[in-house]
Short mmCIF file of C-alpha atoms in Angstrom, two decimals:
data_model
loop_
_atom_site.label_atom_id
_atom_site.label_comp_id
_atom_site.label_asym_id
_atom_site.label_seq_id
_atom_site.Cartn_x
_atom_site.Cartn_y
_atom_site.Cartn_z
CA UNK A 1 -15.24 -1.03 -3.65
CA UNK A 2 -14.94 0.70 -0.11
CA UNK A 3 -13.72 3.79 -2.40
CA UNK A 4 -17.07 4.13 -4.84
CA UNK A 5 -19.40 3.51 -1.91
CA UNK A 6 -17.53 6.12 0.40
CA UNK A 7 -17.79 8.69 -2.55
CA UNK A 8 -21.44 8.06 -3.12
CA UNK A 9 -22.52 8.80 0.45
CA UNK A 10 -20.80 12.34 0.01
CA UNK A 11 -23.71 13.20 -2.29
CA UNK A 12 -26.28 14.92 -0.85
CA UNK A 13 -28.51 13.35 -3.42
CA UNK A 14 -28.09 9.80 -2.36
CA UNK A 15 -30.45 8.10 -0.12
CA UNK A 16 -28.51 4.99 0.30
CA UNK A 17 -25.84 3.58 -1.35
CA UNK A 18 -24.16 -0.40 0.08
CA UNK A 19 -22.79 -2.88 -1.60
CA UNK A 20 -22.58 -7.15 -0.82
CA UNK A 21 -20.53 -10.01 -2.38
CA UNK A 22 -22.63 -12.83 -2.93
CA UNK A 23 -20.22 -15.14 -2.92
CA UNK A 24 -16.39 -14.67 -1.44
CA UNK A 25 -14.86 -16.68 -4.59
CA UNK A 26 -17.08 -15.46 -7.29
CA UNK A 27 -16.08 -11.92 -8.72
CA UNK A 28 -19.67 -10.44 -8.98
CA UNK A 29 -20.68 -6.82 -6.69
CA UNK A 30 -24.10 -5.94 -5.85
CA UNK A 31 -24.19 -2.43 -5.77
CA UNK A 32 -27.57 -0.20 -4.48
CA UNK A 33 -28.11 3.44 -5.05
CA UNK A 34 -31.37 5.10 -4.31
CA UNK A 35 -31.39 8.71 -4.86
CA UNK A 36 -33.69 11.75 -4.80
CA UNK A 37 -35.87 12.91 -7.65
CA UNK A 38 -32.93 15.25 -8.43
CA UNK A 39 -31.02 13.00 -9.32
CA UNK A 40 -30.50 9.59 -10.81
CA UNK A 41 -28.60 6.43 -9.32
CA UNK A 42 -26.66 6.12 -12.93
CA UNK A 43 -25.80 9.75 -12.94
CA UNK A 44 -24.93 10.07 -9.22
CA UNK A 45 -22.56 6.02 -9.60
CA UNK A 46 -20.96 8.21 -12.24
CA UNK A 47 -20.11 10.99 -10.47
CA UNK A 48 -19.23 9.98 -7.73
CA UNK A 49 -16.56 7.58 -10.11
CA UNK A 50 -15.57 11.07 -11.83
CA UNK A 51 -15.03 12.36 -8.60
CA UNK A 52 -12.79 9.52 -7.72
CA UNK A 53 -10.88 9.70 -10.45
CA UNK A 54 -10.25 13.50 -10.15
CA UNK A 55 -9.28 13.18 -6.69
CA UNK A 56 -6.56 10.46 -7.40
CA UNK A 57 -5.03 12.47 -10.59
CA UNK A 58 -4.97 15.38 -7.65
CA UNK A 59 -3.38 12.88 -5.19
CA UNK A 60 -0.93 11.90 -7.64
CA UNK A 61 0.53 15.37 -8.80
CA UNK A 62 0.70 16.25 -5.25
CA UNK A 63 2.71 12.83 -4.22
CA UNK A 64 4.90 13.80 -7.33
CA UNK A 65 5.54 16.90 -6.55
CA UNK A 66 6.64 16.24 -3.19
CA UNK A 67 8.61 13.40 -3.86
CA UNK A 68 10.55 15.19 -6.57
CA UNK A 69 11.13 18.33 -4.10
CA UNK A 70 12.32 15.65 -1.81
CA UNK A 71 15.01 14.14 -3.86
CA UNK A 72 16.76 17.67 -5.65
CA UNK A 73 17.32 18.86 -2.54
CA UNK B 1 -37.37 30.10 31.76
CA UNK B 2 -37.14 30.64 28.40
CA UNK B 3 -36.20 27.75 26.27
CA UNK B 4 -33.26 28.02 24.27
CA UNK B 5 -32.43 25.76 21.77
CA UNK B 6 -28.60 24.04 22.49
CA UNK B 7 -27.28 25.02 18.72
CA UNK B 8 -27.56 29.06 20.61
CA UNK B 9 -26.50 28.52 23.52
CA UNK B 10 -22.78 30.49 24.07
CA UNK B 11 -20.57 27.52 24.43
CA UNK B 12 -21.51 26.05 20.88
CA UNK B 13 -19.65 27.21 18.22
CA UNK B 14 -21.80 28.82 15.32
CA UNK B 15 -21.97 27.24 11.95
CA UNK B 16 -19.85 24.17 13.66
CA UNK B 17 -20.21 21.03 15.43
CA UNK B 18 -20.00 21.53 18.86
CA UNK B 19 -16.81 20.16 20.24
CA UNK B 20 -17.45 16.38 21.82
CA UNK B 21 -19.31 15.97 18.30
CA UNK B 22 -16.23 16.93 16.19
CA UNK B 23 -13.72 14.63 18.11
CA UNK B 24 -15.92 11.90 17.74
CA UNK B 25 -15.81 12.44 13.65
CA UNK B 26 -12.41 13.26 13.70
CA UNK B 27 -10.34 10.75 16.24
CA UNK B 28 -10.86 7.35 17.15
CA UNK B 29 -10.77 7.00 20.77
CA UNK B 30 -8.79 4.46 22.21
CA UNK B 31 -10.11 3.46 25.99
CA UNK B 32 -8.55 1.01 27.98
CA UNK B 33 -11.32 -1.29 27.38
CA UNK B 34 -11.66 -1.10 23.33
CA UNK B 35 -11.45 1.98 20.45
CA UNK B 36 -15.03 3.76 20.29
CA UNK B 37 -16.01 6.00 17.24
CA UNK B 38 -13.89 3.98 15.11
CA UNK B 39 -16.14 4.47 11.62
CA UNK B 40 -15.67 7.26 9.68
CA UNK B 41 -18.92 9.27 9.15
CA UNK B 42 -18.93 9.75 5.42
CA UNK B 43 -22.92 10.00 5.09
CA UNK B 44 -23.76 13.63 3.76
CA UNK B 45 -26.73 14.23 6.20
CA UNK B 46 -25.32 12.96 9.20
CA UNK B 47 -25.75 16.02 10.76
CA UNK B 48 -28.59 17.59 8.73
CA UNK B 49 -30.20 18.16 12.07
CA UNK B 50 -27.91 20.81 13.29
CA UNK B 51 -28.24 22.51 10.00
CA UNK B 52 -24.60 21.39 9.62
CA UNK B 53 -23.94 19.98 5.83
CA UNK B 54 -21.30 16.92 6.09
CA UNK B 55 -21.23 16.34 2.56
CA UNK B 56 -17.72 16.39 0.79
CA UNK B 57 -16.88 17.75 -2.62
CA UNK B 58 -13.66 18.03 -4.93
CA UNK B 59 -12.71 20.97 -3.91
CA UNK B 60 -12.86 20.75 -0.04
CA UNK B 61 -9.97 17.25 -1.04
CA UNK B 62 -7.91 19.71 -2.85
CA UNK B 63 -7.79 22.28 0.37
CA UNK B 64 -7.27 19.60 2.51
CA UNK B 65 -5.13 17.13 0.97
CA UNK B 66 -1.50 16.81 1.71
CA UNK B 67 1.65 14.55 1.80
CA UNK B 68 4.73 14.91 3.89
CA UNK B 69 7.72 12.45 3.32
CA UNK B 70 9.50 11.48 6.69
CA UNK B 71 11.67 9.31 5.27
CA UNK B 72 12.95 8.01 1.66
CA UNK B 73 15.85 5.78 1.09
CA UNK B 74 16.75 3.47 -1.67
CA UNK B 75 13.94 0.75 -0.79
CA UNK B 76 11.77 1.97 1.74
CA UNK B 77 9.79 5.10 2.09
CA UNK B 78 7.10 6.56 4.58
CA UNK B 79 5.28 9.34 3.74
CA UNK B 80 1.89 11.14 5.78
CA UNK B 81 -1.09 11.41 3.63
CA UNK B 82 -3.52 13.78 5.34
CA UNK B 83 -6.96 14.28 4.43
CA UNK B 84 -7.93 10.77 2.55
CA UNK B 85 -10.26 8.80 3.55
CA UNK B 86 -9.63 4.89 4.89
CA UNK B 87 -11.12 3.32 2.39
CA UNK B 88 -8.88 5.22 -0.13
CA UNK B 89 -6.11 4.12 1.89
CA UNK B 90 -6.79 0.77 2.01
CA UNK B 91 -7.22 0.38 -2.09
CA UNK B 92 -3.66 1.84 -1.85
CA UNK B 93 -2.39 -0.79 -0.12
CA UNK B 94 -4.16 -3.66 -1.79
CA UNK B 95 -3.23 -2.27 -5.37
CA UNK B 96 0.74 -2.38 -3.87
CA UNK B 97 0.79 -5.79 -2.47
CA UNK B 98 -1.26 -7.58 -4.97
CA UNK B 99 -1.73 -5.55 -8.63
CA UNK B 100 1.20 -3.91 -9.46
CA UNK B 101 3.13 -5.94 -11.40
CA UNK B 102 6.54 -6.68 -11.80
CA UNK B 103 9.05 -9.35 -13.64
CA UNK B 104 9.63 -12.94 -11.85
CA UNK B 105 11.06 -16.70 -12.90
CA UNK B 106 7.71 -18.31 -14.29
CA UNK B 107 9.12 -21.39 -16.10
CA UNK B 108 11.85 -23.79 -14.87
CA UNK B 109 13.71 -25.75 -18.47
CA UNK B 110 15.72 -28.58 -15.51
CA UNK B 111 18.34 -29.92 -17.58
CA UNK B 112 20.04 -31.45 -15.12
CA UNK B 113 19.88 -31.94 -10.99
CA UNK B 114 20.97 -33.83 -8.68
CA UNK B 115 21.45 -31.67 -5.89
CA UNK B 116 19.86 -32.72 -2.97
CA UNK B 117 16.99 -30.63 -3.14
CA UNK B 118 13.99 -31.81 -5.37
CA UNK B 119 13.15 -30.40 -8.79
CA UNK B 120 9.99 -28.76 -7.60
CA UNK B 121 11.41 -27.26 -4.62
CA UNK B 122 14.17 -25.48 -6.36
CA UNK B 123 11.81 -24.13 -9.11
CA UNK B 124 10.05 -22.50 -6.42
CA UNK B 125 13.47 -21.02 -4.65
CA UNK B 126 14.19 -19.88 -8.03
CA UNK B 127 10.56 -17.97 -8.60
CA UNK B 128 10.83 -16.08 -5.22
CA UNK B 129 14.04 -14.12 -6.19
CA UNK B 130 13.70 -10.52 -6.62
CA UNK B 131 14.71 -9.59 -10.11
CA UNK B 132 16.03 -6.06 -11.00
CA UNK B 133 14.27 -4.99 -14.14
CA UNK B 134 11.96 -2.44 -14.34
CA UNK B 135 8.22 -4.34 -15.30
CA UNK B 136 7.20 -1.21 -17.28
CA UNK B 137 9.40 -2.05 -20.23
CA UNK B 138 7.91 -5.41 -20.62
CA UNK B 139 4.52 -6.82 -22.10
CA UNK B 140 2.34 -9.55 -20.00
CA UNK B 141 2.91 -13.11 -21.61
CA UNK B 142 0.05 -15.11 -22.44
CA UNK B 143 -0.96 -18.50 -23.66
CA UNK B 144 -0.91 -17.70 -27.22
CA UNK B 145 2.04 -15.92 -27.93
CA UNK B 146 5.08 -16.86 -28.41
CA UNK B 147 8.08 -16.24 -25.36
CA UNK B 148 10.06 -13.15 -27.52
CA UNK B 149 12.05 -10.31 -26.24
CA UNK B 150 9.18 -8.41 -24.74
CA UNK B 151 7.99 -10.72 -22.00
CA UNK B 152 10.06 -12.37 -21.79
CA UNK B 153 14.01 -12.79 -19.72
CA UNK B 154 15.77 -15.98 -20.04
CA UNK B 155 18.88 -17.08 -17.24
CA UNK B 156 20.51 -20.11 -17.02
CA UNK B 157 22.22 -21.71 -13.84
CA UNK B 158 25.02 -23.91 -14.86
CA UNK B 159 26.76 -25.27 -11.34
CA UNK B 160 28.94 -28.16 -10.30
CA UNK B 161 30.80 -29.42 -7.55
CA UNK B 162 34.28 -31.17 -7.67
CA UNK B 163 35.06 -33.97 -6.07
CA UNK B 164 35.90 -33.11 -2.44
CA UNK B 165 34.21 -30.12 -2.49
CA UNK B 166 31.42 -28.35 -1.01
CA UNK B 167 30.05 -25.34 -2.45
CA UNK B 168 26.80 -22.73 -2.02
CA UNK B 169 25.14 -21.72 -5.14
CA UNK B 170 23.67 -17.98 -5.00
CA UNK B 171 21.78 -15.97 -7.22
CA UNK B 172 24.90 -14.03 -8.84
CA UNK B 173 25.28 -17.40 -10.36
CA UNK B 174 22.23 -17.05 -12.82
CA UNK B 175 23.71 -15.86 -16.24
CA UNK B 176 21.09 -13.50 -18.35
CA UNK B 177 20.78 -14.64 -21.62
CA UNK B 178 20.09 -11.38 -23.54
CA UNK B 179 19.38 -14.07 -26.83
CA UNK B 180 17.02 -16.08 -25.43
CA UNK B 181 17.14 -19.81 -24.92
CA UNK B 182 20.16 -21.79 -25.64
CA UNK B 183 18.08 -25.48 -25.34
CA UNK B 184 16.36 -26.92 -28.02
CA UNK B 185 12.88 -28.13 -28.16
CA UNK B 186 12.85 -32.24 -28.93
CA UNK B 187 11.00 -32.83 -32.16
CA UNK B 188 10.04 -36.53 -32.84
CA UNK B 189 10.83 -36.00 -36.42
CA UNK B 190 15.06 -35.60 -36.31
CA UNK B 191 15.62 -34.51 -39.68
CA UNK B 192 13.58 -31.09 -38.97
CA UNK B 193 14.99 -28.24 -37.36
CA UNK B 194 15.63 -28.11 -33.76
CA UNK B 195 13.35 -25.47 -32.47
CA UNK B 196 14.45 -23.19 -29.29
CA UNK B 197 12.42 -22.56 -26.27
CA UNK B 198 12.19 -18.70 -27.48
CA UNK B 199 11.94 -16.67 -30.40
CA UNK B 200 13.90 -13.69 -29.84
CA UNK B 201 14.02 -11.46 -32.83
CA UNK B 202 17.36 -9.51 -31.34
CA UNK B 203 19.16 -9.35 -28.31
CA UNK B 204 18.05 -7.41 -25.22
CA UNK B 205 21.21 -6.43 -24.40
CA UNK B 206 20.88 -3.99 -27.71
CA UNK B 207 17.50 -2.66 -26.47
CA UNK B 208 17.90 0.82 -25.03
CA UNK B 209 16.27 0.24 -21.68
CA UNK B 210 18.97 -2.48 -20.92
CA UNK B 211 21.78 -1.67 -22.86
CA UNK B 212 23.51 0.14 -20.41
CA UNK B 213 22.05 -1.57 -17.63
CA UNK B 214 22.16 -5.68 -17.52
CA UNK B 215 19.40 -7.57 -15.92
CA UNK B 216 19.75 -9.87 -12.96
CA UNK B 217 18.75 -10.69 -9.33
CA UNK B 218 18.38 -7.97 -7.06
CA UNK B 219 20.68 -9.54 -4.26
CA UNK B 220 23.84 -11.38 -5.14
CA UNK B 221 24.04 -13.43 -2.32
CA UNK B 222 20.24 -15.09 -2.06
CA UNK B 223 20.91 -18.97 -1.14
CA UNK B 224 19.55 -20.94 -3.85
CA UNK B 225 20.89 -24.73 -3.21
CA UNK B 226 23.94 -26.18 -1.59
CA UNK B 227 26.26 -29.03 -3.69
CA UNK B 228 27.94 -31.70 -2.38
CA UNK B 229 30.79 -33.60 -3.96
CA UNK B 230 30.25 -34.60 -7.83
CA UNK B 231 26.93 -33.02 -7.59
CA UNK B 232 25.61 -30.48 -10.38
CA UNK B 233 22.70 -28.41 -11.49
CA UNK B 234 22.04 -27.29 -14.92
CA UNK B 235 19.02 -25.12 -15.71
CA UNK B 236 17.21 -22.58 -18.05
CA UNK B 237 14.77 -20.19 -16.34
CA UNK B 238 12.14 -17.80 -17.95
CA UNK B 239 10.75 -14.47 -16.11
CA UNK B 240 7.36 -12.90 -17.16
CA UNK B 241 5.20 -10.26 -15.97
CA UNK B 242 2.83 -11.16 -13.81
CA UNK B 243 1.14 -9.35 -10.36
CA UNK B 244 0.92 -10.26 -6.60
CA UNK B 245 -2.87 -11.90 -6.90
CA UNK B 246 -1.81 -14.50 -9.05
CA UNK B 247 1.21 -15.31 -6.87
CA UNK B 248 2.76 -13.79 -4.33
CA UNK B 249 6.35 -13.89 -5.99
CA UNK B 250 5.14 -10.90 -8.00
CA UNK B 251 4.41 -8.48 -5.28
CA UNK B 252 6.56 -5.78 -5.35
CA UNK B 253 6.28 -5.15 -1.92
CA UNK B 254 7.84 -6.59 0.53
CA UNK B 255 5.27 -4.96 2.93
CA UNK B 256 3.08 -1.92 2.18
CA UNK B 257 0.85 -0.68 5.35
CA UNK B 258 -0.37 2.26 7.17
CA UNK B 259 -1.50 3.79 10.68
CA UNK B 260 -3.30 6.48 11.66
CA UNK B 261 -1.55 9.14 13.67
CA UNK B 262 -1.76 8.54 17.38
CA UNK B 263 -2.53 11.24 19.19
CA UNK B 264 -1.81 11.58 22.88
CA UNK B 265 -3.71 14.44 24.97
CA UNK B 266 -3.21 14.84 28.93
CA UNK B 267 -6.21 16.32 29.96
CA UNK B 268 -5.57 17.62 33.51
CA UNK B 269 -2.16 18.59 34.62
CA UNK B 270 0.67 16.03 35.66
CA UNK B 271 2.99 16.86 38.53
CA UNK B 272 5.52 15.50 40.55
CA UNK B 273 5.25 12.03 41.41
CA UNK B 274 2.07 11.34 39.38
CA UNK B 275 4.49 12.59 36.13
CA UNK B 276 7.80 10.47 37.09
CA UNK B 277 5.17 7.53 37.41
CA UNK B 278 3.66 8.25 33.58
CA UNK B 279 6.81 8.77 32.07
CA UNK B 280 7.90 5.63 33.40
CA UNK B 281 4.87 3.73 32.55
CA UNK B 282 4.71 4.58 28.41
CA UNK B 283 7.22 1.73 27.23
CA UNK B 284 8.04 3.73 24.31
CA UNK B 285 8.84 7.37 25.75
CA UNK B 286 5.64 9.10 24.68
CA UNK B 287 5.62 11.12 27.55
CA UNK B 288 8.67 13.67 28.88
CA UNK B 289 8.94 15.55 32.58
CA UNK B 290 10.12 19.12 31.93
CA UNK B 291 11.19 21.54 35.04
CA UNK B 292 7.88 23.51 34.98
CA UNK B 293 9.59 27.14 36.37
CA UNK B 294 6.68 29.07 37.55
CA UNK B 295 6.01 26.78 40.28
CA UNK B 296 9.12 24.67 40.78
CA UNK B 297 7.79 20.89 40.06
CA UNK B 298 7.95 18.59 37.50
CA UNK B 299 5.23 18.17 35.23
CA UNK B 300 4.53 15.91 32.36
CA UNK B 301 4.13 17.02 28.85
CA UNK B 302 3.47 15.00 25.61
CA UNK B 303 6.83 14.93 23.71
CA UNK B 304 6.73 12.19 21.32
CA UNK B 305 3.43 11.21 20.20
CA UNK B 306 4.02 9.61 17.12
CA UNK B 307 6.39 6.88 18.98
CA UNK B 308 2.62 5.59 20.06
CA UNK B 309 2.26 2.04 19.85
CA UNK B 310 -1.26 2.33 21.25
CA UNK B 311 -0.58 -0.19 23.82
CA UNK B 312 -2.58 2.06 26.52
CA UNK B 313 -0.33 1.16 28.84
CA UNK B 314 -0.26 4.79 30.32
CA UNK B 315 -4.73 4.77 30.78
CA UNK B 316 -4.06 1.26 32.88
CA UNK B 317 -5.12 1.96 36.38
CA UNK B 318 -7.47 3.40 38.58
CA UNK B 319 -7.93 7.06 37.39
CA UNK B 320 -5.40 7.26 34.80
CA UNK B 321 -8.54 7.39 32.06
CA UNK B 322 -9.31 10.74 33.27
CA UNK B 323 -6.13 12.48 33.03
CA UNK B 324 -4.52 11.23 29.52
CA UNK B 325 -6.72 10.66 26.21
CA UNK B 326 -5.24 8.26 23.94
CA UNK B 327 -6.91 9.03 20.04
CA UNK B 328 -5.83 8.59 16.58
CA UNK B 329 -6.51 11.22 13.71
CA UNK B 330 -9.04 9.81 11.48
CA UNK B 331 -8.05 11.08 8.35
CA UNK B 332 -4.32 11.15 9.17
CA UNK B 333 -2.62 8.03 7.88
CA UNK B 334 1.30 7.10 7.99
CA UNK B 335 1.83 5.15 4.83
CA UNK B 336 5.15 2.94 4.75
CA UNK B 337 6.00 1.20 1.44
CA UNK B 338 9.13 -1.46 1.69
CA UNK B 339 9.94 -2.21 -1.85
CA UNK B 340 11.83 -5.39 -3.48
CA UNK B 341 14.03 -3.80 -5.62
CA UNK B 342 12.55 -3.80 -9.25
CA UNK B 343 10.97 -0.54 -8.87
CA UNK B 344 11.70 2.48 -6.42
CA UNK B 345 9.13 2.71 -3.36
CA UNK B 346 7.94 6.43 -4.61
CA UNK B 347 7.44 4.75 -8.51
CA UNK B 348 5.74 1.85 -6.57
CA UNK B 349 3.38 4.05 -4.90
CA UNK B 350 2.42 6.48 -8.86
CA UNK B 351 2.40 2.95 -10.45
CA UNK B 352 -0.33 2.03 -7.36
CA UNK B 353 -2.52 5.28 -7.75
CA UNK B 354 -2.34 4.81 -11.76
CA UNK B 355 -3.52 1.53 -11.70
CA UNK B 356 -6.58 3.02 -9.68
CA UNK B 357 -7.12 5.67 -11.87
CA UNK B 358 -7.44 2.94 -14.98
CA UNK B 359 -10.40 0.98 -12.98
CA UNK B 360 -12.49 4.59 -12.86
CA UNK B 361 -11.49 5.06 -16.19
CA UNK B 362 -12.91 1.66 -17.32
CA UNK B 363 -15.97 1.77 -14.99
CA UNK B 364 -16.67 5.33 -16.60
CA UNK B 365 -16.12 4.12 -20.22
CA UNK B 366 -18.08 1.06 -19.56
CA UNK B 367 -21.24 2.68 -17.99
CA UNK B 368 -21.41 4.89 -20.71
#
């Protein structure tokens, strides 16, 4: 959840962006975006998940790649 | 005088943060008394003030972004990841301790026992042994289907001890029955069919993923119970899938953690005595003299900084705080995966980043 909320602060669009767990045992997130008039706390949430998820498909070709340079040495 | 503003004047670097500002972004310092500018400043307009734009996009990750492996052996890698963030870092480790799955004994059949260690006890012993099978060619098992060759592995432990004996039972001692179970099910009806426990529909010997490669504990020679004379134990066990939050026997780490790179800076120059005295007081041989030719003295240089433990031994003192800066690189982290055997550390750590990659996928396709 750290991950999302980190990503959303990155936007310049973004006003504020936190999240809070009610409740440690119950598996429900509050999450709060407030944006500019630019944009739109649904379209910014899903960037900033796009963004994510291109930056671990990124991560994980460059782990890859090193790892597999690492063992045909 | 004429007022200047400070983002002109010579000393501050144009288009940058001036220097005190970027340390604090970059490094946590670590005082003798407790680490200041520990939180990462993620917040786009944190320094909208100085004109200076702080927000991060895809393409400043890619530039930035690196790995370097430091060490990989059979079990056990560490690797640097430069340029994530903590939080990023964190997910990593979470996802490896308690979400990728792997295979471990779920059920217990106890035939017969009468070891001296209780039913329950030894049906636990049993579920914490590392099995070596990779988890990826298996389904998860649930309530309604039936235990078959996909999610299913079946052993059986078969052990006695003569009379005026004593022996140790290991785990090389659990058989893998590629056919599934060998018990029957007790019907109250006696003239039906005995059912079995499983319903393989071939062996898993004759699959390709295990045909050339039998399944079994990871370690030979894991204790499971001790037998005294006439004593015996005669069991059936059954591994599923499962991951690390339901039970910890899943994990497939034995421990998955990171640091962030220390960073050791001497701000003044060390000589002489003052330099014998830090090299001696850094427990871990951070710190090295060299023979410093120009002028004929020792002095003190930083040789080893990644041998910081951060114990700040070397700040403790009157004065000290002014002449060595202890910090850690933010966005520097020193990742160190120990795996249990079913699945290679590097695998471990693709399986990890996948498994993140599917929750973004799901979030996406279910906001949509």
């Amino acid at each position: 959840m750290n991950a999302p909320d980190r990503q959303l602060h990155r936007d310049p669009n973004v006003l504020f962006a936190g999240y809070k767990l009610p409740h440690p045992l119950q598996y429900k997130i509050l999450l709060r975006v407030q944006t500019t008039s630019q944009s739109s706390p649904m379209q910014a949430y899903n960037q900033a998940i796009n963004d994510l998820d291109k930056e671990l498909e990124i991560l994980k070709n460059a782990f890859e790649k090193v790892i597999t340079s690492q063992i045909y040495i | 005088m004429k007022k200047v503003s400070f983002m002109d004047m010579p000393d501050v670097p144009k288009g940058q943060l001036p220097e005190h500002l970027e340390l604090q972004r970059t490094r946590v310092f670590c005082g003798s008394d407790a680490p200041t500018h520990s939180e990462g400043i993620q917040y786009s307009g944190a320094y909208a003030s100085m004109g200076i734009d702080n927000s991060l996009r895809l393409d400043s990750f890619c530039k930035k972004f690196r790995v370097e492996v430091i060490q990989l052996t059979e079990d056990e890698i560490e690797f640097d990841m430069i340029g994530i963030d903590a939080s990023l870092a964190n997910a990593f480790r979470r996802i490896l301790i308690a979400e990728v799955p792997t295979m471990a004994i779920e059920k217990v059949l106890m035939v017969n026992n009468t070891s001296v260690i209780a039913d329950e006890v030894l049906a636990h012993r049993l579920g914490l042994i590392p099995l070596d099978v990779d988890p990826r060619s298996f389904e998860y098992f649930s309530g309604n289907d039936s235990p078959n060759e996909r999610n299913t592995i079946v052993f059986k432990l078969d052990v006695s001890c003569k009379k005026g004996a004593r022996i140790t039972v290991k785990s090389d001692q659990l058989k893998w029955l590629p056919n599934g179970s060998e018990l029957e099910m007790t019907t109250p009806n006696p003239s039906a069919k005995p059912k079995s426990y499983t319903l393989f529909t071939c062996s898993q010997a004759s699959l390709p993923e295990f045909s050339d490669k039998p399944i079994g504990p990871k370690h030979q020679d894991i204790i499971i119970s001790k037998l005294g004379p006439g004593q015996a134990i005669e069991l059936e066990v059954h591994a599923i899938k499962g991951i690390g939050k339901t039970h910890a026997k899943w994990s497939p780490v034995a421990t998955a953690w990171y640091r962030m790179l220390p960073e050791v800076v001497l701000l003044k120059e060390i000589e002489g005595k003052q330099a014998e005295e830090l090299v001696q007081k850094c427990p871990v041989n951070v710190f090295q003299e060299i023979e410093d030719i120009g002028k004929g003295k020792k002095k003190a240089v930083v040789a080893n900084p990644r041998a910081c433990t951060l114990c700040r031994e070397c700040i403790r003192g009157e004065g000290w705080e002014e002449l060595v800066a202890v910090r850690r690189v933010k966005d520097h982290f020193i990742f160190r995966i120990e795996s249990t055997g079913a699945l290679p550390p590097e695998d471990l750590f693709t399986e990890a980043v996948k498994i993140l990659e599917d929750k973004c996928d799901r979030l996406i396709s279910e906001l949509s």
